[in-house]
Coordinates of C-alpha atoms and ligand atoms in Angstrom, one line a residue:
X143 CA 25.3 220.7 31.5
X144 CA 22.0 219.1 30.8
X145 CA 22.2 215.5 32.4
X146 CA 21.5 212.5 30.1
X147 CA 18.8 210.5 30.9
X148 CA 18.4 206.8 30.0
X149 CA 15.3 206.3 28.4
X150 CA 12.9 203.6 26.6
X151 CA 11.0 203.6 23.4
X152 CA 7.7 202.0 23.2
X153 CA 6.6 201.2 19.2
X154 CA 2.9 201.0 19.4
X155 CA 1.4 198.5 17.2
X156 CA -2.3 199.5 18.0
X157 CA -2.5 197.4 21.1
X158 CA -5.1 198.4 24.0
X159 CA -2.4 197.9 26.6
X160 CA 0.3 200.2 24.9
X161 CA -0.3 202.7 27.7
X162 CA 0.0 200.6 30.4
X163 CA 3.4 199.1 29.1
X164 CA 4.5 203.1 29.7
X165 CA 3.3 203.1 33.5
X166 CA 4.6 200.2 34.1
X167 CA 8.2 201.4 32.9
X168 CA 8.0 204.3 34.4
X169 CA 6.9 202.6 37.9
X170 CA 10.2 201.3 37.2
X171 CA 11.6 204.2 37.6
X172 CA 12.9 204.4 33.8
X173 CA 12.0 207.5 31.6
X174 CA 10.0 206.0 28.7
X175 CA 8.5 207.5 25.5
X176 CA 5.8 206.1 23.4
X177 CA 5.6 206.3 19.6
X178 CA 3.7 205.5 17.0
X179 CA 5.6 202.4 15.1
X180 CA 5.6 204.4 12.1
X181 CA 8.6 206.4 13.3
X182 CA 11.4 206.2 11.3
X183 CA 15.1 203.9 12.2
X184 CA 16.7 207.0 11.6
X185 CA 15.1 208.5 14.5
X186 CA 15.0 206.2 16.9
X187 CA 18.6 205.8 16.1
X188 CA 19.4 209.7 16.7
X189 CA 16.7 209.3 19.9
X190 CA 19.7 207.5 22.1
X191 CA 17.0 204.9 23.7
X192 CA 18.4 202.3 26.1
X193 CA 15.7 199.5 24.6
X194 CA 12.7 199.4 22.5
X195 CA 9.4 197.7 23.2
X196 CA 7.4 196.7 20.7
X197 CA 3.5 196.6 22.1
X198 CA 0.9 194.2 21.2
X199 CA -1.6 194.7 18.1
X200 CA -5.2 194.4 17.1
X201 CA -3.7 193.0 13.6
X202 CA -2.6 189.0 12.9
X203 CA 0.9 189.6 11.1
X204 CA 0.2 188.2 7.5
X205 CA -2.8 190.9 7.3
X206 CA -2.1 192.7 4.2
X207 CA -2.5 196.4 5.8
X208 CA -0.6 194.7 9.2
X209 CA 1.8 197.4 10.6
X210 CA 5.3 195.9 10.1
X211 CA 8.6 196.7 11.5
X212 CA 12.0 198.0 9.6
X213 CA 14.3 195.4 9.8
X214 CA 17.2 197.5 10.2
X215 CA 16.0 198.6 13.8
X216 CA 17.7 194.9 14.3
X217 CA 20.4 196.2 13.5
X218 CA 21.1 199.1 15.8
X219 CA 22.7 197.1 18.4
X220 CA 20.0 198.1 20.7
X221 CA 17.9 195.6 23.5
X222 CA 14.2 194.9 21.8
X223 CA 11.5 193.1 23.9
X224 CA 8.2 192.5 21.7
X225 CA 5.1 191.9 23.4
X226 CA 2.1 189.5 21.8
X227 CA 2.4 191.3 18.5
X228 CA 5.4 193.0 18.8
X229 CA 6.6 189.1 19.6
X230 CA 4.7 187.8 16.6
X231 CA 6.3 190.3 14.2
X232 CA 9.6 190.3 15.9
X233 CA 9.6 186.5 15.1
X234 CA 8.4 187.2 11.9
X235 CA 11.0 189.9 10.8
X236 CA 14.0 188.0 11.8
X237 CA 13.1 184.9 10.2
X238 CA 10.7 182.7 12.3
X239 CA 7.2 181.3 11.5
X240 CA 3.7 182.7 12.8
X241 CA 0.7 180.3 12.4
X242 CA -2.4 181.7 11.8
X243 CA -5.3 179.7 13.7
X244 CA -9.1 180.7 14.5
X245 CA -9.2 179.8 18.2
X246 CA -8.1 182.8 20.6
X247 CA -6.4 182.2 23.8
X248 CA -7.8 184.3 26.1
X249 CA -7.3 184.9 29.8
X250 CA -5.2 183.6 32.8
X251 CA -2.9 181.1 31.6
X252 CA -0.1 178.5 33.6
X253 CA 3.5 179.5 31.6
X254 CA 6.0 177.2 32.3
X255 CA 9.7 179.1 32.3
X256 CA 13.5 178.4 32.0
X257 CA 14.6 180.4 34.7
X258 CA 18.3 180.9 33.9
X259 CA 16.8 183.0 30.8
X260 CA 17.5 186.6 31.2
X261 CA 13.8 187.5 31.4
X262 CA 12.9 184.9 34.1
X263 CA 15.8 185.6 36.5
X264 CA 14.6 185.1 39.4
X265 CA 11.1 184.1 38.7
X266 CA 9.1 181.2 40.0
X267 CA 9.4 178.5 37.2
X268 CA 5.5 178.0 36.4
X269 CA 3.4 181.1 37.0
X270 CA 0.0 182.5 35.8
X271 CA 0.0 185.2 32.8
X272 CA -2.0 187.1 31.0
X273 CA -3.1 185.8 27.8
X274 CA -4.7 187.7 24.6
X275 CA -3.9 186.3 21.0
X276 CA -5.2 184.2 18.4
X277 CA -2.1 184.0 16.1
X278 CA 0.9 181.9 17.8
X279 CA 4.9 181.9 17.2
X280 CA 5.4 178.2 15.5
X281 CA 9.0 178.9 14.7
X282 CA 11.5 180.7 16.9
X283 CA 14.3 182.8 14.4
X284 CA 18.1 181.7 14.2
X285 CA 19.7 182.6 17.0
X286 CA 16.5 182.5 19.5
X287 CA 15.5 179.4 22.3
X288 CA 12.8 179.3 23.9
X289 CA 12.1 180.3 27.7
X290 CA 8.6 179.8 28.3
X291 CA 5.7 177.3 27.2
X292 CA 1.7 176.6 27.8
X293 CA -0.2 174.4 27.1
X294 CA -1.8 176.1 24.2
X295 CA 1.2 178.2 23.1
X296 CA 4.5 176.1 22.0
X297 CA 6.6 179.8 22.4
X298 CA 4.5 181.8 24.9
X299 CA 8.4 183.3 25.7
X300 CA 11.8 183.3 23.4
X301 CA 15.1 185.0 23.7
X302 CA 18.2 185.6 21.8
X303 CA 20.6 186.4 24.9
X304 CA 23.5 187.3 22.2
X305 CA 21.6 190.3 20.3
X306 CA 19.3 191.1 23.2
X307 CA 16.0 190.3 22.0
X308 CA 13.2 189.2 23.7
X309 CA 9.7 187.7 23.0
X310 CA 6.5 187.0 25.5
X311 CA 3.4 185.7 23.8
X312 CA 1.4 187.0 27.2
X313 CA 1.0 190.7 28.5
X314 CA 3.5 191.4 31.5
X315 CA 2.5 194.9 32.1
X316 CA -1.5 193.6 32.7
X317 CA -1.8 193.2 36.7
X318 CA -3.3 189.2 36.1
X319 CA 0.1 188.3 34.7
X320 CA 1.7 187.4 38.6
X321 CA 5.0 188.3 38.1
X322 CA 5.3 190.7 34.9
X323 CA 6.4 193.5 36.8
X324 CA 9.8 191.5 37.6
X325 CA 9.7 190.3 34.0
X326 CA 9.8 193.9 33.0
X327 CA 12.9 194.9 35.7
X328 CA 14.5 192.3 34.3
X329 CA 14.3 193.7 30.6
X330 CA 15.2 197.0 31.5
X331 CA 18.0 196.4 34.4
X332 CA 19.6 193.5 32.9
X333 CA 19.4 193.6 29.2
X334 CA 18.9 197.6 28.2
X335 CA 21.1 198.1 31.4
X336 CA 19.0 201.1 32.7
X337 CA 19.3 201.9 36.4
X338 CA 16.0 202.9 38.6
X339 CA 17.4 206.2 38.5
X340 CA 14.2 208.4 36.9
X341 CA 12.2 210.8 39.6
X342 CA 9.7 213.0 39.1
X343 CA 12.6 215.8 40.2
X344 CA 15.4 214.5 37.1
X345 CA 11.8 215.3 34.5
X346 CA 11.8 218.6 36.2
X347 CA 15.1 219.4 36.0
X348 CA 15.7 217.7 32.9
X349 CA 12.6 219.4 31.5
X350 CA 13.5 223.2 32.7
X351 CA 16.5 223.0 31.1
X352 CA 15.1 221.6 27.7
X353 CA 12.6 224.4 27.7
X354 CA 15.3 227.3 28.3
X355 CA 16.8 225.9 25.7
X356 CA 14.1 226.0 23.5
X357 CA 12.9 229.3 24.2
X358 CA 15.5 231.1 24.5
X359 CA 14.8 234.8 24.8
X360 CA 11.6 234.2 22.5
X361 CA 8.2 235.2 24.3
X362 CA 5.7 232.4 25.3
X363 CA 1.6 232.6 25.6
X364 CA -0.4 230.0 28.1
X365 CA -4.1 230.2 28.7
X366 CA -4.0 229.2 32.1
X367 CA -7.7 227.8 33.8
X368 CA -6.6 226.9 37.0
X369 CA -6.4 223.0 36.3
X370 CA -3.8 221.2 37.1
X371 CA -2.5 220.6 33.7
X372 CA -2.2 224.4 32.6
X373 CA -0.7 225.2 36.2
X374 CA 2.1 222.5 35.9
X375 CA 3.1 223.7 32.5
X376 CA 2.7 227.1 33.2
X377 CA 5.7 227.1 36.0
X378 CA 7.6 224.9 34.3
X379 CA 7.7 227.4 31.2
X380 CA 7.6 230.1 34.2
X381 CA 11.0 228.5 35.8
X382 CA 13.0 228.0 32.5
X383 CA 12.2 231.4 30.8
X384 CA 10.4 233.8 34.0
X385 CA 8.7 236.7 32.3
X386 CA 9.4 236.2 28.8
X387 CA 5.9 234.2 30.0
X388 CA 2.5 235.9 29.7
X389 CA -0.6 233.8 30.9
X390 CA -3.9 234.8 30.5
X391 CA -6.4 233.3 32.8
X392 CA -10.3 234.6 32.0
X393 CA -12.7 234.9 34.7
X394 CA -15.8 234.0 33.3
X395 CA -17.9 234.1 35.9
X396 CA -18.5 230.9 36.0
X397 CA -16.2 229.7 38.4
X398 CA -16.3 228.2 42.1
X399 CA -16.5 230.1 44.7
X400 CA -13.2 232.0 45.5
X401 CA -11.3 230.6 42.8
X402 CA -10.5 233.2 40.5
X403 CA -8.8 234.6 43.7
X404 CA -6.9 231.7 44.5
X405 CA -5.9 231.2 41.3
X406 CA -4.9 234.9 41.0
X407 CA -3.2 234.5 44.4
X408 CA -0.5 231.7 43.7
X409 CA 0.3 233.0 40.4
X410 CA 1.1 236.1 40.9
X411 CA 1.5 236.5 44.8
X412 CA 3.5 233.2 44.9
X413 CA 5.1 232.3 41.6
X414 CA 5.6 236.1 40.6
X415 CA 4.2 235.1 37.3
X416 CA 3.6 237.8 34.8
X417 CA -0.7 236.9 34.6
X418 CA -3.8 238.9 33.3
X419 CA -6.8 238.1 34.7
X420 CA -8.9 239.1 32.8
X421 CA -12.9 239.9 34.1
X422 CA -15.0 239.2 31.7
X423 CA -18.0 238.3 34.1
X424 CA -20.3 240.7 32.6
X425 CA -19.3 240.3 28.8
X426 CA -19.9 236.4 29.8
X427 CA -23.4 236.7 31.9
X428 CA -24.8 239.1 29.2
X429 CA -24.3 237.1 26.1
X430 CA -25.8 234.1 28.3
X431 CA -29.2 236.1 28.8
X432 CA -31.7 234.1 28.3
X433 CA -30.3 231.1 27.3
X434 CA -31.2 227.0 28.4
X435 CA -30.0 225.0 26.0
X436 CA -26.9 223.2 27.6
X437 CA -25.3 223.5 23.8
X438 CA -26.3 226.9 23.0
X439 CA -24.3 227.5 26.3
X440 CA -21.4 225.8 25.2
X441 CA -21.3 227.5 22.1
X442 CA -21.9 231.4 23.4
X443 CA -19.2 230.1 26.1
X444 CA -16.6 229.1 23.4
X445 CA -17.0 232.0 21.2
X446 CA -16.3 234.4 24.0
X447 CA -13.4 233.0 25.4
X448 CA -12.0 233.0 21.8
X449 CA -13.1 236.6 21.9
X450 CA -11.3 237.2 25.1
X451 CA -8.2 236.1 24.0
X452 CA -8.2 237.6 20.5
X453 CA -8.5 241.0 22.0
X454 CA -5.4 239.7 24.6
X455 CA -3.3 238.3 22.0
X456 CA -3.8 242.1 20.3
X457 CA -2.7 243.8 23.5
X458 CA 0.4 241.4 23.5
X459 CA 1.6 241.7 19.7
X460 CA 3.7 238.8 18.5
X461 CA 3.8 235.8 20.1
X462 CA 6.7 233.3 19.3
X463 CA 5.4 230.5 21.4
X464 CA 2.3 228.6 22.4
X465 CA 2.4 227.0 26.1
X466 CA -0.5 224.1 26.4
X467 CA -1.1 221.5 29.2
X468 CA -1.5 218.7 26.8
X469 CA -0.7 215.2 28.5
X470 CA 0.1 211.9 27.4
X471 CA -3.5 210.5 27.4
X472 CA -4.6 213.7 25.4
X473 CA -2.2 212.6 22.4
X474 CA -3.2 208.7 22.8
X475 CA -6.4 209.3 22.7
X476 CA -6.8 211.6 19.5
X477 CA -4.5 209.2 18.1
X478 CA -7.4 206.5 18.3
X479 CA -10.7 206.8 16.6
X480 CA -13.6 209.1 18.9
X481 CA -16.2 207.6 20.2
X482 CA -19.7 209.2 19.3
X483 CA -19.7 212.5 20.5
X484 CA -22.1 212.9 23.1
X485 CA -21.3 216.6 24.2
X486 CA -19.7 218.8 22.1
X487 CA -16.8 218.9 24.8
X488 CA -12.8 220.8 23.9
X489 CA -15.1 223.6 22.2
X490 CA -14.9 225.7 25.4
X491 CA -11.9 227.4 26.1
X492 CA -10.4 227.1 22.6
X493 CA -7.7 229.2 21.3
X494 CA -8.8 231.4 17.7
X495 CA -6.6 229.5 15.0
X496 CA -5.5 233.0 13.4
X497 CA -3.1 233.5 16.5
X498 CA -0.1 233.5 15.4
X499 CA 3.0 231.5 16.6
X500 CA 6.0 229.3 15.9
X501 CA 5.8 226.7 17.8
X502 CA 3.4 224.5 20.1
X503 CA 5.2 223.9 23.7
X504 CA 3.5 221.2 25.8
X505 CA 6.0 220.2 28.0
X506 CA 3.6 217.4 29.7
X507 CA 3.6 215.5 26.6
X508 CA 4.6 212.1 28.3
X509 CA 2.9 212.6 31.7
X510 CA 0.3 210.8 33.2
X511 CA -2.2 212.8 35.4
X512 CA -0.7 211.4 38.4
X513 CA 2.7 211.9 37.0
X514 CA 1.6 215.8 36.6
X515 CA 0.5 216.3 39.9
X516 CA 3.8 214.9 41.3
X517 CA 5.5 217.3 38.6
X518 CA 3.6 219.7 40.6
X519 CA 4.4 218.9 43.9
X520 CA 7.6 219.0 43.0
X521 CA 7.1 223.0 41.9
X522 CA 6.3 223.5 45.0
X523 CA 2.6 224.5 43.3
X524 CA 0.1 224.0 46.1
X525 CA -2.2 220.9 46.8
X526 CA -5.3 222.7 46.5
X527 CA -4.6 223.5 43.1
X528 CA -3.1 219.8 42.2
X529 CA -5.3 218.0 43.2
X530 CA -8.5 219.9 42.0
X531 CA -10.4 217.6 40.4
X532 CA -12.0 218.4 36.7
X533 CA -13.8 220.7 36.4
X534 CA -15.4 221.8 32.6
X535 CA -14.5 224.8 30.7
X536 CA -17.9 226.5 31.1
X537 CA -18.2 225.9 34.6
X538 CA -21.1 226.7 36.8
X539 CA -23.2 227.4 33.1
X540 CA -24.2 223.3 32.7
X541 CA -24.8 223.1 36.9
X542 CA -27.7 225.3 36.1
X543 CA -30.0 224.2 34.7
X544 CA -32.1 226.5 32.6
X545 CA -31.2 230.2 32.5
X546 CA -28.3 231.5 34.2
X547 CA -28.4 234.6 36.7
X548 CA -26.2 235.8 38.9
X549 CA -28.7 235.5 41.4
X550 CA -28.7 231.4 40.2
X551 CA -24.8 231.2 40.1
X552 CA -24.7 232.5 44.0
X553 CA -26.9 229.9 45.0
X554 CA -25.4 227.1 43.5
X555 CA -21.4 228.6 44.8
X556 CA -22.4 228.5 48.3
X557 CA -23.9 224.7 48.0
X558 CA -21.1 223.3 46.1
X559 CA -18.5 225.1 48.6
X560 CA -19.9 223.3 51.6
X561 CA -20.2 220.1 49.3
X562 CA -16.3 220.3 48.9
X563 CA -16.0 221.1 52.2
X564 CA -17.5 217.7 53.7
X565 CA -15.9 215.8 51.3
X566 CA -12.2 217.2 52.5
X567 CA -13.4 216.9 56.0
X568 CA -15.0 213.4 55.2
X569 CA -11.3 212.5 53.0
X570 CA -13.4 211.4 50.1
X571 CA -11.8 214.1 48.1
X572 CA -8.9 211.8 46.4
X573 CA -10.8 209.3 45.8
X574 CA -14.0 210.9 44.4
X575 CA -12.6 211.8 40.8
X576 CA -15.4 214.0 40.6
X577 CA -18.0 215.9 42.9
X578 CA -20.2 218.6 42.8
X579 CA -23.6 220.5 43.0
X580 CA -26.6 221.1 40.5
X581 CA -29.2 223.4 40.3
X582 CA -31.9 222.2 39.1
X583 CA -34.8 224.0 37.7
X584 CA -37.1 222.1 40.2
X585 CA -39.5 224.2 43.0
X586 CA -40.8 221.8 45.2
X587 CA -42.9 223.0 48.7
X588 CA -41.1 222.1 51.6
X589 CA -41.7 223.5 55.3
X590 CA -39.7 225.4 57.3
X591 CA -40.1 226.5 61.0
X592 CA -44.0 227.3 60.7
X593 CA -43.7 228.2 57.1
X594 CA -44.8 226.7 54.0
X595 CA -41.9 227.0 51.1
X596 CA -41.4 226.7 47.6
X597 CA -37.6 226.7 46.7
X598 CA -35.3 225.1 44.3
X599 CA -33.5 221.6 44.4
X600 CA -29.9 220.6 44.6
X601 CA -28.9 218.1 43.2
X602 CA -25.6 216.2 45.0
X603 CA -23.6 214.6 42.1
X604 CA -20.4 212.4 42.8
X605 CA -18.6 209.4 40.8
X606 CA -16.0 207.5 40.2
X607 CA -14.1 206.7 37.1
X608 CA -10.9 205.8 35.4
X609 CA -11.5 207.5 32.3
X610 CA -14.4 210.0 32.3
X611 CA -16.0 208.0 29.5
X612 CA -17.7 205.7 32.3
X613 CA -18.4 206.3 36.0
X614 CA -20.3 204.8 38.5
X615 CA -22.1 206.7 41.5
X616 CA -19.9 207.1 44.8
X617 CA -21.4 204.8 47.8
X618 CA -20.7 208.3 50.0
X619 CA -21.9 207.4 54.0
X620 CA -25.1 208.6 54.4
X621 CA -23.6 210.5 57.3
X622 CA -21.8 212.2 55.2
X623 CA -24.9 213.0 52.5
X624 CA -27.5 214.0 55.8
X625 CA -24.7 216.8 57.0
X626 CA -24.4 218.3 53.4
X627 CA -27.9 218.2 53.2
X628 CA -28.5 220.0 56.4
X629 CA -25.7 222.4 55.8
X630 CA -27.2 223.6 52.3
X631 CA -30.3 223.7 53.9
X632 CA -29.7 225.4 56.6
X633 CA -26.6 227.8 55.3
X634 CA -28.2 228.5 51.6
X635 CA -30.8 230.5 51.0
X636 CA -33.5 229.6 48.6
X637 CA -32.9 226.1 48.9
X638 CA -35.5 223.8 50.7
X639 CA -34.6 220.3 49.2
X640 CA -31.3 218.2 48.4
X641 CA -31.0 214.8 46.3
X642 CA -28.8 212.5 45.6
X643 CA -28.3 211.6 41.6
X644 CA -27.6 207.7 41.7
X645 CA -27.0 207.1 38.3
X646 CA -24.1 205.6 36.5
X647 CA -22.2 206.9 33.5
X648 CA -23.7 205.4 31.3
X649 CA -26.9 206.0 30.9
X650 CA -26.4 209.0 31.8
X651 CA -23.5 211.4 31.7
X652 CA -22.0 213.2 34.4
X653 CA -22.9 216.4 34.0
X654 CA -26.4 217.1 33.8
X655 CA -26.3 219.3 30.8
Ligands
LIG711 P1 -19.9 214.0 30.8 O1 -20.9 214.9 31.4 O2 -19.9 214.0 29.4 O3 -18.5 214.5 31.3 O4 -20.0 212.6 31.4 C1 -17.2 213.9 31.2 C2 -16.2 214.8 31.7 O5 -16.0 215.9 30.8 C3 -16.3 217.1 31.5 N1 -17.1 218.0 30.6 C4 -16.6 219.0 30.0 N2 -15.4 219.5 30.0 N3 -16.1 221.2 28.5 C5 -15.1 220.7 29.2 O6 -14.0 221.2 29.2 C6 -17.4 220.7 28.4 O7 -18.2 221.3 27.7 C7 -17.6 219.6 29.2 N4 -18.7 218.8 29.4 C8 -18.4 217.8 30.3 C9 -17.1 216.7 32.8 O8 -16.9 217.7 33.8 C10 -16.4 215.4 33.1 O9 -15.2 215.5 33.8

C-alpha cells in the first residue's frame, strides 16, 4: 500500500523568498509543495496537508489588485503560519488591522520574544531577524497575542495557540534571521505535528509507486540528454513501468568526448532500459556547413533535433505519455516574468508540438537540483552522470567559434577532456558549477622545439554561480591552470596557446557564443 506522507503547502504570495521557505522545510526533513495562492480551498482541502504557509509578497494588503486569501481556508482546521505578507493578510483576513506607512524596515533587526509561545519554544528571548516590509500589523485579530516585538514593529510575531495560527513580520527561512530555522521546527513539529520523517528514499518510493499508478500499462516517451534531470526521471519512470518506457537520446555530434558511450553504457548495459541512440552526427555536421553565427547554430541545431525525434516518434506510433525532467526551479521561474533574453536558450533540444500524447509526466516537479542528484544517488544512477555539471543543448557547436568541422570538434574534445580531468584530480569539480574549453578562431605564432608555429587558442572558461543568470570567474590555483595548459599543449595537436577568460557574468555571458 502506498504510504502516506505528511506534507506542507506553501501559498505563494509573489515573495522573492518563497523558494527558500521550501528548502528550508524540506531541510526539515518534511515533504513540502509550493502553490500558487490562487489555488482553490477545495483543493488544498482534498490535498491532506499537515499546515499551510503563507509566503511573503511584493504587494501592501489594501492594494486594489493585492492577492488575498479565502477565508474559509480558516476554517479547515488546519496549522497556518503567514510570513511578512502572508502575516499581514492573515491579520487582515481574520479581523486585525494593517497600517500602511512609507518608511521600510529593512535589514537585521533585535526581536524581542515571549518564549513560552509555541513558535519561540526554546529560543533565546531577544534575537536578530530578518527584516523586509514597509506595511506593519497595528491590530492583532480576536483570539491572537502577541509573541514578539521591535522597536520599529509593535507585532513583528503573533499567535493564536487555540486555532493554530501563526504570524512573523520577519523572514525565518533567510540565513540573517539567527534562529529561524528552530522557529520553523517549531511550526512544523509542534503545531502541524509533522515528524522529521521525509528522505530522499520515502520520494523515491513514494514517487515509483505514484507513477505505476499513473501509467499503468500505457507507453511512456523521454528524450533523454544525459543530464542529470532527464536521467533521474528517466529511471524513475524506468523503475515504476520498465519497458513500457522508450527513451530516445540523439547523438549529435556535439557531445564530449566519450559521452554518447557512457551514456549509452548505463542505460542500457546497467539499467536495461529500452534506449535508441540515435546517430545523427552526419545529418547534424552537414546542415552546420558553413555556418558562424552562434544563433544560426542554435536554430539549424533545434530544427534537427525536432527532426530527429519526429521521424522517432513515427517509428514508435502512439505515445500515451510524455516523460520530461522538469524541476522545481523550472516551474518557478516561468512562473515569474523573463528577463531580457540574451540567448535564444530552451530552443535546442525541443520536442515538435504535433506529437501527440495524453499527458505530461515530470516526476521532478518539486525537486531541487541538489534534491535530484540525491534522487539519483538513491537510483543507484552513477556519480559521473549526477553530478555532470550543465552542459547546453547544442554542445561543442557554441565552444567553436566560427565554423564547425570535425576536424575543429576533435581538437576542442581532447582539450576539454584533460580540462575535466585536472579539475577532478584538483577536486574543484563540485564546486565549479561550470567548466570548460573554447576554441577560438585565434592563430597566434608560438615556438615549439626549433620551430616557429601558428596554431589556434583555447580558451579555459570556469565560474561560479547560484543561478546561471550571474557568475563570477573561479580563482582556480595557478598550479592547477599551468598543468592544463601544459597538458593541452603538449597532448593536443594544433594547439600552441592557452588563456584564461577572467570575466564575470555579467558583462559577459558564459558561453562565448
Ligand atoms: P550563458 O552563456 O547565457 O549561459 O551565460 C547560461 C547557462 O545556459 C547554458 N546555455 C544553454 N543551454 N541551450 C541550452 O540548453 C543553449 O543554447 C544555451 N546557451 C547557454 C550555459 O551552458 C550556461 O549553463
Amino acid at each position: 500500500m502506498e504510504k502516506k506522507h505528511q506534507k506542507i503547502l506553501i501559498l505563494d504570495f509573489g515573495g522573492q523568498y518563497s523558494q527558500l521557505i521550501a528548502r528550508r522545510v524540506r531541510e526539515c526533513n518534511v515533504y513540502c509543495e509550493l502553490k500558487p495562492y490562487k489555488m482553490p480551498v477545495e483543493e488544498i482541502k482534498e490535498g491532506g496537508y499537515n499546515g499551510i504557509i503563507f509566503s511573503g509578497g511584493p504587494n501592501s494588503t489594501y492594494d486594489e489588485n493585492a492577492p488575498k486569501c479565502d477565508k474559509a481556508l480558516f476554517e479547515l482546521g488546519i496549522p497556518v503560519l503567514g510570513i511578512c505578507y502572508g502575516a499581514q493578510l492573515m491579520a487582515q483576513t481574520l479581523g486585525g488591522e494593517v497600517t500602511s506607512s512609507d518608511v521600510r524596515e529593512y535589514g537585521k533587526t533585535e526581536v524581542e520574544f515571549n518564549t513560552s509561545s509555541l513558535m519561540f519554544h526554546r529560543a533565546k528571548d531577544k534575537s536578530i531577524c530578518w527584516m523586509s516590509h514597509t506595511d506593519r500589523i497595528s491590530r492583532v485579530p480576536h483570539g491572537f497575542k502577541i509573541t514578539g516585538i521591535s522597536e520599529s514593529c509593535p507585532v513583528a510575531a503573533m499567535e493564536d495557540i487555540k486555532r493554530n495560527f501563526f504570524g512573523v513580520q520577519f523572514h525565518p527561512e533567510v540565513n540573517h534571521t539567527e534562529e529561524g530555522m528552530l522557529y520553523i521546527k517549531n511550526f512544523l513539529y509542534n503545531a502541524c505535528g509533522c515528524t522529521a520523517d521525509w528522505q530522499m528514499s520515502s520520494f523515491v518510493e513514494d514517487t515509483i509507486a505514484k507513477l505505476k499508478k499513473q501509467i499503468g500499462d500505457k507507453k511512456v516517451f523521454c528524450a533523454l540528454s544525459g543530464g542529470v534531470d532527464s536521467s533521474v526521471a528517466a529511471v524513475l519512470v524506468h523503475k515504476a513501468v520498465g519497458k513500457q518506457l522508450t527513451c530516445v537520446f540523439v547523438d549529435h555530434g556535439l557531445l564530449r568526448k566519450d559521452e554518447g558511450d557512457n551514456v549509452e553504457t548505463v542505460f542500457k548495459k546497467q539499467f536495461d532500459m529500452n534506449l535508441i541512440r540515435v546517430n545523427a552526427q552526419e545529418r547534424f555536421l552537414t546542415a552546420l556547413k558553413g555556418v558562424s553565427d552562434p544563433n544560426e547554430k542554435r536554430k539549424i541545431i533545434g530544427e534537427e533535433f525536432i527532426r530527429v525525434f519526429e521521424d522517432e516518434a513515427k517509428k514508435l506510433g502512439k505515445i500515451d505519455f510524455l516523460c520530461q525532467g522538469t524541476i522545481y526551479p523550472d516551474v518557478v521561474e516561468s512562473g515569474i516574468g523573463d528577463a531580457a533574453a540574451i540567448k535564444p536558450h530552451h530552443n535546442v533540444g525541443g520536442l515538435p508540438e504535433n506529437i501527440g500524447f495524453e499527458g505530461i509526466i515530470e516526476p521532478l516537479r518539486y525537486l531541487f537540483k541538489d534534491e535530484v542528484r540525491k534522487a539519483g544517488l538513491e537510483l543507484g544512477i552513477p556519480e559521473f552522470l549526477v553530478w555532470r555539471q550543465p552542459f547546453p543543448g547544442p554542445g561543442l557547436a557554441i565552444r567553436i567559434i566560427g565554423d564547425i568541422t570535425e576536424e575543429k570538434l576533435a581538437t576542442l574534445r581532447e582539450a576539454d577532456a584533460i580540462m575535466r580531468e585536472e579539475f577532478a584530480e584538483n577536486n574543484l569539480d563540485r564546486t565549479t558549477h561550470q567548466y570548460f574549453t573554447v576554441l577560438t578562431n585565434v592563430h597566434s605564432v608560438g615556438v615549439m622545439g626549433d620551430g616557429r608555429t601558428y596554431d589556434c587558442t583555447v580558451a579555459l572558461r570556469a565560474v561560479t554561480t547560484d543561478d546561471f543568470m550571474t557568475a563570477d570567474w573561479a580563482r582556480i590555483p595557478y598550479d592547477v591552470l599551468e598543468r592544463i595548459s601544459n597538458r593541452i599543449i603538449n597532448e593536443v595537436n594544433g594547439v600552441n596557446r592557452v588563456v584564461y577568460d577572467i570575466t564575470s557574468k555579467p558583462p559577459a555571458t558564459i558561453e562565448w557564443e
